[in-house]
Coordinates of C-alpha atoms in Angstrom, one line a residue:
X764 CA 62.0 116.5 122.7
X765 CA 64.8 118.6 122.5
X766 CA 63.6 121.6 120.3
X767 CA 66.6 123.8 119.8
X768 CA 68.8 120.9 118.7
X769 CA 66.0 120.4 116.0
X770 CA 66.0 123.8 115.1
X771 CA 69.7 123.5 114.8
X772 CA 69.5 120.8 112.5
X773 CA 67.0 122.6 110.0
X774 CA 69.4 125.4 109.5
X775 CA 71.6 123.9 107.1
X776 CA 74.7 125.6 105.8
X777 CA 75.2 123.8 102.3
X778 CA 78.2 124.3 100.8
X779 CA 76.6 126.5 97.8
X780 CA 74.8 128.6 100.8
X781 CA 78.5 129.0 102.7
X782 CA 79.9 130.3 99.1
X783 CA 77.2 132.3 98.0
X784 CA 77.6 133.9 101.6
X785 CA 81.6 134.5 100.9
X786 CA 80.2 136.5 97.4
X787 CA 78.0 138.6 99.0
X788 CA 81.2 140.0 101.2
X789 CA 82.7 141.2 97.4
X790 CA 80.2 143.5 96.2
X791 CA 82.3 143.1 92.7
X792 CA 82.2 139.9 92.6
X793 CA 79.8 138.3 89.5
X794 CA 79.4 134.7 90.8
X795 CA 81.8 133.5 88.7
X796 CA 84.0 131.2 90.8
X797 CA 80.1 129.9 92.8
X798 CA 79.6 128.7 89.4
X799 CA 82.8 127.0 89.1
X800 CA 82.5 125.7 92.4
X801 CA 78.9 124.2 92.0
X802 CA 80.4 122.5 88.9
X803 CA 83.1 120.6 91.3
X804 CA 80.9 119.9 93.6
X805 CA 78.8 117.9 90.8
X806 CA 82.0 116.5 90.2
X807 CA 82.8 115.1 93.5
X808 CA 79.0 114.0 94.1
X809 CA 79.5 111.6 91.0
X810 CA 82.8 110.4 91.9
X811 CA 81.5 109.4 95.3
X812 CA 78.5 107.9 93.7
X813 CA 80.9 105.5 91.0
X814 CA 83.4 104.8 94.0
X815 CA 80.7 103.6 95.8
X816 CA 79.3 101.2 93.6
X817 CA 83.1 100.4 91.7
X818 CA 82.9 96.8 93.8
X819 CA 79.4 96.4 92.3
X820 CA 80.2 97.1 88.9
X821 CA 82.6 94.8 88.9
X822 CA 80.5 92.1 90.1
X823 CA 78.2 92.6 88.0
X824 CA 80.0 92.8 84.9
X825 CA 80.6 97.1 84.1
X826 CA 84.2 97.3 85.2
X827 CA 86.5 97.0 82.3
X828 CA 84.7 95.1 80.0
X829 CA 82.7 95.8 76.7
X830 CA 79.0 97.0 76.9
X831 CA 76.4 96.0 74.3
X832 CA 77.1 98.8 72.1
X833 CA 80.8 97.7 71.9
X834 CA 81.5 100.7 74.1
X835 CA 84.8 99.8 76.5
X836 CA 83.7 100.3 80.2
X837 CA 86.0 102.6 81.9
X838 CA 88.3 102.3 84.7
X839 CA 87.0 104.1 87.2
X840 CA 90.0 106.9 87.7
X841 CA 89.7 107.7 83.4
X842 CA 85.7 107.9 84.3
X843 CA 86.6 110.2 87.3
X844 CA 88.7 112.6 84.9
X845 CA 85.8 112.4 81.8
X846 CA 83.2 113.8 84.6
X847 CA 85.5 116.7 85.9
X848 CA 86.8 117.9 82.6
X849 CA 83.5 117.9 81.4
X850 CA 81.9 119.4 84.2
X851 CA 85.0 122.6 84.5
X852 CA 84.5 123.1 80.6
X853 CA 80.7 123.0 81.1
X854 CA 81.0 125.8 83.5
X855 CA 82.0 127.9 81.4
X856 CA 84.4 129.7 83.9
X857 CA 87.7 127.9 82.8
X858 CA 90.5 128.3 81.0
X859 CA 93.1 126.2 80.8
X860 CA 92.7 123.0 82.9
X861 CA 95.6 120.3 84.5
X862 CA 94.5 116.9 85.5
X863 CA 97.3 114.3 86.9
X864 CA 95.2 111.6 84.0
X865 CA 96.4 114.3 81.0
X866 CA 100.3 114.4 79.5
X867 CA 99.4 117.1 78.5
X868 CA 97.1 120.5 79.7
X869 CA 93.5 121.1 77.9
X870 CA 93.0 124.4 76.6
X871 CA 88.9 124.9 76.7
X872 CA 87.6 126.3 73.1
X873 CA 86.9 130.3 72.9
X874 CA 82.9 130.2 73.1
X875 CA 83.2 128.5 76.8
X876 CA 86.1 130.1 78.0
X877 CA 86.3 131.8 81.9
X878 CA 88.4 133.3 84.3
X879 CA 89.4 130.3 86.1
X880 CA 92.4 127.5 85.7
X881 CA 91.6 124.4 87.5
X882 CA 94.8 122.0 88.2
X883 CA 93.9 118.8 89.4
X884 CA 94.0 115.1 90.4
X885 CA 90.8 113.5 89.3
X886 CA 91.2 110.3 91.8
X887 CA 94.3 110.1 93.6
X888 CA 94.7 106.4 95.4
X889 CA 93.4 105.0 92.8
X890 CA 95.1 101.7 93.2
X891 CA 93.5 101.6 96.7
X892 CA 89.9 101.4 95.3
X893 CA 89.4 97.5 95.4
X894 CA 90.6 97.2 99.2
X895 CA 88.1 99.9 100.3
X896 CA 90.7 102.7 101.4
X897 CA 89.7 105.9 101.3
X898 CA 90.9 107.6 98.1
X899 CA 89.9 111.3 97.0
X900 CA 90.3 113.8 94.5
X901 CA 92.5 117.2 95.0
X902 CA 92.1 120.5 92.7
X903 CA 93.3 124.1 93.0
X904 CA 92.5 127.0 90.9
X905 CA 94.2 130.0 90.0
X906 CA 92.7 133.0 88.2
X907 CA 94.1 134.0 84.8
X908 CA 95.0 137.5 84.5
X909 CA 94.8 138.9 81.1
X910 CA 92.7 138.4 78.3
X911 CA 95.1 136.3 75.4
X912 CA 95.0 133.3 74.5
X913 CA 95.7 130.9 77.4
X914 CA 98.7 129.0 77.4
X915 CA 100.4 126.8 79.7
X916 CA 102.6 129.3 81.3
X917 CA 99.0 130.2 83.1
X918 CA 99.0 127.3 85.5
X919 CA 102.9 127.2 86.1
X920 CA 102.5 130.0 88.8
X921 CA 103.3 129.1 92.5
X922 CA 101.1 127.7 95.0
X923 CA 101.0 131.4 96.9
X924 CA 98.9 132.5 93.4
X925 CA 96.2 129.7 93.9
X926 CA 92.6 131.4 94.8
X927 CA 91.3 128.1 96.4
X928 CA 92.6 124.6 96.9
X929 CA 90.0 121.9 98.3
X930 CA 90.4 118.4 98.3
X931 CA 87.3 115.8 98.6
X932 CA 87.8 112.1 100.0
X933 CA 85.6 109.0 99.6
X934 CA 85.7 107.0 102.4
X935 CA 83.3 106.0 105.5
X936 CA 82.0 109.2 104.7
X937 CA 82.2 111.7 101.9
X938 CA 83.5 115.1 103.1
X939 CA 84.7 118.3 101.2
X940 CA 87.1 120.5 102.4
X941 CA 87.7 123.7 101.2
X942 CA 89.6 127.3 101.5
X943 CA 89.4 130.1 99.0
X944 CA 92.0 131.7 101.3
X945 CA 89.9 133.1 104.4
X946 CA 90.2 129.6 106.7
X947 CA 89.6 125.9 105.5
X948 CA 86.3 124.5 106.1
X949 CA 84.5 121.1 106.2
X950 CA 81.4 119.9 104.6
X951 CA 80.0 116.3 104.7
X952 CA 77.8 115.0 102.2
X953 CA 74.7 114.0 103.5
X954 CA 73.1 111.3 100.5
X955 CA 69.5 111.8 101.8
X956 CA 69.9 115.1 100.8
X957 CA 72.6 115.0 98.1
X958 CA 74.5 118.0 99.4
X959 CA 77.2 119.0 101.2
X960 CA 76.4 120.4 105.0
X961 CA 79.1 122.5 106.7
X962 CA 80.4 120.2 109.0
X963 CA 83.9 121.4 110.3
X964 CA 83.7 125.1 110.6
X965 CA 87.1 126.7 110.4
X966 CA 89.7 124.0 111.1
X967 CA 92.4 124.7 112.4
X968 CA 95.8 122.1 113.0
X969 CA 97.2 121.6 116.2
X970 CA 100.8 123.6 116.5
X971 CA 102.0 119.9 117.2
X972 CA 101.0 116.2 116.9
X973 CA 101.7 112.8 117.9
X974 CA 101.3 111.2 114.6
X975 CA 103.9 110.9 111.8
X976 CA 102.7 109.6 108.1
X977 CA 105.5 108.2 106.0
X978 CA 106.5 105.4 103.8
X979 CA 108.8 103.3 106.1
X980 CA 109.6 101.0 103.5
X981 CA 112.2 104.1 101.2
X982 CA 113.9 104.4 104.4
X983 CA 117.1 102.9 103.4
X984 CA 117.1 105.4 100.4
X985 CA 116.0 108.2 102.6
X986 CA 118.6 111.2 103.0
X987 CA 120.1 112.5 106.9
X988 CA 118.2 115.0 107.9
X989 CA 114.5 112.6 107.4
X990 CA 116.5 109.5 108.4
X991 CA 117.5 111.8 111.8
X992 CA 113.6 113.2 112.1
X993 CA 112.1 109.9 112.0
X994 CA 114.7 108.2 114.2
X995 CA 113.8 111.3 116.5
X996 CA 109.6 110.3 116.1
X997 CA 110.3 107.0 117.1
X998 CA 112.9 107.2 120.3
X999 CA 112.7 110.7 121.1
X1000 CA 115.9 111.5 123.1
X1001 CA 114.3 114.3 125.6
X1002 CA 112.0 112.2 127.3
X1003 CA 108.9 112.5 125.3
X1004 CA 106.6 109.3 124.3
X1005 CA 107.5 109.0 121.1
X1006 CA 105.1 109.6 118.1
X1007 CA 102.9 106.8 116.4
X1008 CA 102.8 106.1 113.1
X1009 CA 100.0 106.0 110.6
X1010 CA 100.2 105.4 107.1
X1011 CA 97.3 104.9 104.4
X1012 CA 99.4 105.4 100.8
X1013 CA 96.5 107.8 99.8
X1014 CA 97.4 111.0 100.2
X1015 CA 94.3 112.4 100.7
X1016 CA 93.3 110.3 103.5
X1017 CA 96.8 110.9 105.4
X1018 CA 96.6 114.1 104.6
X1019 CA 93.3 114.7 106.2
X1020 CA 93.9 113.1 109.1
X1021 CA 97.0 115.3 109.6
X1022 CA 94.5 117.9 109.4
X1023 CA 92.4 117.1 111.8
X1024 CA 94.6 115.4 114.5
X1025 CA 98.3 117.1 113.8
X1026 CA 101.6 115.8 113.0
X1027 CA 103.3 114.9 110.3
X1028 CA 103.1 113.9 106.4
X1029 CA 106.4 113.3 104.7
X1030 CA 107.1 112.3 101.2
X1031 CA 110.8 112.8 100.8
X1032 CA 112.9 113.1 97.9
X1033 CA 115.1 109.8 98.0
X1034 CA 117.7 108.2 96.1
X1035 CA 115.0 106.1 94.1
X1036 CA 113.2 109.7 93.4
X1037 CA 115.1 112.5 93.5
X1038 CA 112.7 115.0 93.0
X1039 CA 110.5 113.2 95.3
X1040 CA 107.1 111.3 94.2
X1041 CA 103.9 113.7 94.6
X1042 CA 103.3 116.5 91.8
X1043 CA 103.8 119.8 92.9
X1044 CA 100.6 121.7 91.5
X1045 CA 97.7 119.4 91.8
X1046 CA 98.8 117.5 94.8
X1047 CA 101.6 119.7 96.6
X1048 CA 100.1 122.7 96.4
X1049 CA 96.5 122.1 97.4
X1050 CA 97.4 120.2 100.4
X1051 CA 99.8 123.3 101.6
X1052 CA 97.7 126.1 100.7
X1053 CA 95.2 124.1 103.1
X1054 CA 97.7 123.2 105.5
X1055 CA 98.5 126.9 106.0
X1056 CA 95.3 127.7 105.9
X1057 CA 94.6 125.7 109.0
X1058 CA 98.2 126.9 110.7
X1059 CA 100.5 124.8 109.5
X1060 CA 103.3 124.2 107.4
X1061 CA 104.6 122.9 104.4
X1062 CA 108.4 122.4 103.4
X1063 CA 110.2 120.7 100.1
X1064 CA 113.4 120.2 102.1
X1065 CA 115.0 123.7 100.7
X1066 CA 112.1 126.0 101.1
X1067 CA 108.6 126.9 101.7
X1068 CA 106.5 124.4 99.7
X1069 CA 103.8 127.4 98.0
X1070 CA 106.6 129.4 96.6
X1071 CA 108.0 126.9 94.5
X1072 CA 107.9 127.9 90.6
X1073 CA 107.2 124.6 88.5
X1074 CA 108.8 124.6 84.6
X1075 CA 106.3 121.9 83.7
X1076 CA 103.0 120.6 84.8
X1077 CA 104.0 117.4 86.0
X1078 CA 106.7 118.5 87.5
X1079 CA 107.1 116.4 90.7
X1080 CA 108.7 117.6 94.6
X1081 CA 109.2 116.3 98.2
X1082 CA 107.2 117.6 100.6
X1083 CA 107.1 117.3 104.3
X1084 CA 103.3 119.3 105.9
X1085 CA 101.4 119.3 108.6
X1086 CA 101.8 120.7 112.6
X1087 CA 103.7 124.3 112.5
X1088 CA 105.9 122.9 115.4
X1089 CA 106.4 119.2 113.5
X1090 CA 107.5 121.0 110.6
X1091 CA 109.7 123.2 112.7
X1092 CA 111.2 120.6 113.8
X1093 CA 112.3 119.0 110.1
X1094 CA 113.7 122.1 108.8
X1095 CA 116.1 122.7 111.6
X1096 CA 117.8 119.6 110.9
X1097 CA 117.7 120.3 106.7
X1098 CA 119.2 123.6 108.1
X1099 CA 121.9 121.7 110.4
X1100 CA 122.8 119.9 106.7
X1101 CA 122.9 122.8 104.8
X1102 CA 125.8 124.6 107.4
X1103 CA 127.7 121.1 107.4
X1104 CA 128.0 121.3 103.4

C-alpha cells in the first residue's frame, strides 16, 4: 500500500481552503470577496447539478412544460441565471450585477448591498446542452470604489480593473478555474464530496501551440490579416507541420482547451459582425484576464483586449487569445494592414 500517496490524497486543498489561504496574505482584508466566492461556487455546483440531469428532465416531463401548480418549467439557461443572481444578491457583497440573460444591469437593494460587481454569463453554449458538449458559465468581478449609489457606469471599466475572472465548465468533468490576479488555478469537483479540489495548480499556457480554434464556416466574410493567419495555420510556408484545428462553438470549452494545450482562439470581427460576436465584459474579458494570467495574450485586432473601454454592457468585440507567440503572430499581420492603409 502506498502510504504517502494516501496521505497525499487526505490533504485536500478545496477551493474555499485555497481562498481563505489568499486572505490570510492581506491582513486587511475582511473576507468579503471569500464570501462572494463561496456564493459562486454554490452557483456553479447547481448549474452542474441541472446540466447534468437537463436530458432527464426532459424525459421525464420538467423541461419546458407546466408543473402542477401551473408554474412554467424553465429552460435551463433562464434557471442558470435565477440561481446566480440570487445567490450574488444573497451574498450580500454585490453591487451592481451584469448577466449576458439581462437587457439590462440589476442594481441590488440598499440593505444587501457590498463591495463587489459581478458581470457575467450564466450558461454560455447553451444551445449545445441537448448534444452533450461541454458548456460553462464565465463571470468577472470588479470592486466598486466609492460609496454612492451604484450605477451602470461601475461595470463599464476595462478588463485591466477586474479583481478576478473565473470561468466554470460542465462537461466529462466539472472543473473551476480561477485567478484573482496572482496565477490561474484549477479545481475539479469531486461529487462524492461536493467540493471543488485544487487540481491544476498554477497553469500556465505554452508560449506556442499546435491547435487553432475558429469558425471555418465566416471565412468568406473574414478580413486579410485572419484570412492570411489561418491560410498560414494550415500550409505554413517555412516548413513547419501545420496546425490542427479544433472547434467546439462553446467558448468555454475551446477556450479551456487553449488553456491547457496552447494555440489559438479567434472570433473575428467579419462582414456579417462587425464588431465581432462575443461580449466584451462577461465573455472577452474573463477569458483574457485568465489568458494573461497564464502567459498569454489577448488581441481585438487594434489593441490589447483588457484595455478596451465598453459604452454599454452588451457591448460586443473580436477577439483573438491564447499562446503569447500565436498571438504574436496575428498582430504582426493586423500591423502589416495598418502601414498598407
Amino acid at each position: 500500500m502506498d502510504h504517502a500517496a494516501d496521505a497525499h490524497r487526505t490533504d485536500l486543498m478545496t477551493i474555499t481552503r485555497f481562498v481563505l489561504n489568499e486572505q490570510s496574505k492581506y491582513p486587511e482584508s475582511r473576507g468579503d470577496f471569500t464570501i462572494l466566492l463561496s456564493h459562486i461556487v454554490l452557483g456553479c455546483k447547481f448549474v452542474c447539478s441541472a446540466v447534468n440531469k437537463a436530458g432527464l428532465a426532459k424525459l421525464i416531463g420538467l423541461a419546458g412544460e407546466t408543473n402542477i401548480q401551473g408554474e412554467e418549467q424553465k429552460k435551463l439557461d433562464v434557471l442558470s441565471n435565477d440561481v446566480f443572481v440570487k445567490a450574488l444578491v444573497s451574498s450580500g457583497r454585490t453591487s451592481v450585477l451584469v448577466s449576458e440573460e439581462d437587457e439590462e444591469a440589476t442594481f441590488v437593494e440598499p440593505s444587501k448591498r457590498g463591495k463587489y460587481c459581478v458581470v457575467f454569463d450564466p450558461l454560455d453554449g447553451s444551445s449545445n446542452i441537448d448534444c452533450g458538449v461541454s458548456i460553462g458559465t464565465i463571470f468577472g468581478i470588479y470592486t466598486l470604489d466609492h460609496t454612492d449609489e451604484p450605477t451602470t457606469e461601475d461595470v463599464l471599466k476595462p478588463g485591466n480593473e477586474m479583481v478576478a475572472a473565473g470561468y466554470c465548465m460542465y462537461g466529462s468533468s466539472c472543473m473551476l478555474v480561477l485567478s484573482t490576479g496572482t496565477g490561474v488555478h484549477g479545481f475539479t469537483l469531486d461529487p462524492s464530496l461536493g467540493e471543488f479540489i485544487l487540481t491544476h495548480p498554477d497553469i500556465k499556457i505554452p508560449n506556442k501551440g499546435n491547435i487553432y480554434s475558429v469558425n471555418e464556416g465566416n471565412a468568406q466574410n473574414w478580413d486579410g490579416p485572419t484570412t492570411k493567419y489561418v491560410e498560414k495555420c494550415k500550409f505554413p510556408k517555412d516548413g513547419s507541420p501545420a496546425k490542427s484545428l479544433r472547434y467546439v462553438g462553446s467558448m468555454v470549452a475551446d477556450v479551456h482547451r487553449t488553456l491547457l494545450y496552447g494555440g489559438i482562439f479567434l472570433y473575428p470581427a467579419d462582414k456579417k459582425s462587425p464588431n465581432g460576436k462575443l461580449r466584451v465584459l462577461y465573455e472577452v474579458f474573463p477569458m483574457s484576464f485568465l489568458m494573461e494570467q497564464a502567459g498569454g495574450q489577448a488581441f481585438t485586432g487594434k489593441k490589447r483586449a483588457l484595455d478596451l473601454v465598453p459604452e454599454k454592457i452588451h457591448e460586443r468585440s473580436p477577439i483573438f487569445l491564447g499562446s503569447y507567440d500565436d498571438v504574436e503572430e496575428i498582430k504582426a499581420l493586423y500591423a502589416e494592414e495598418e502601414k498598407k492603409n
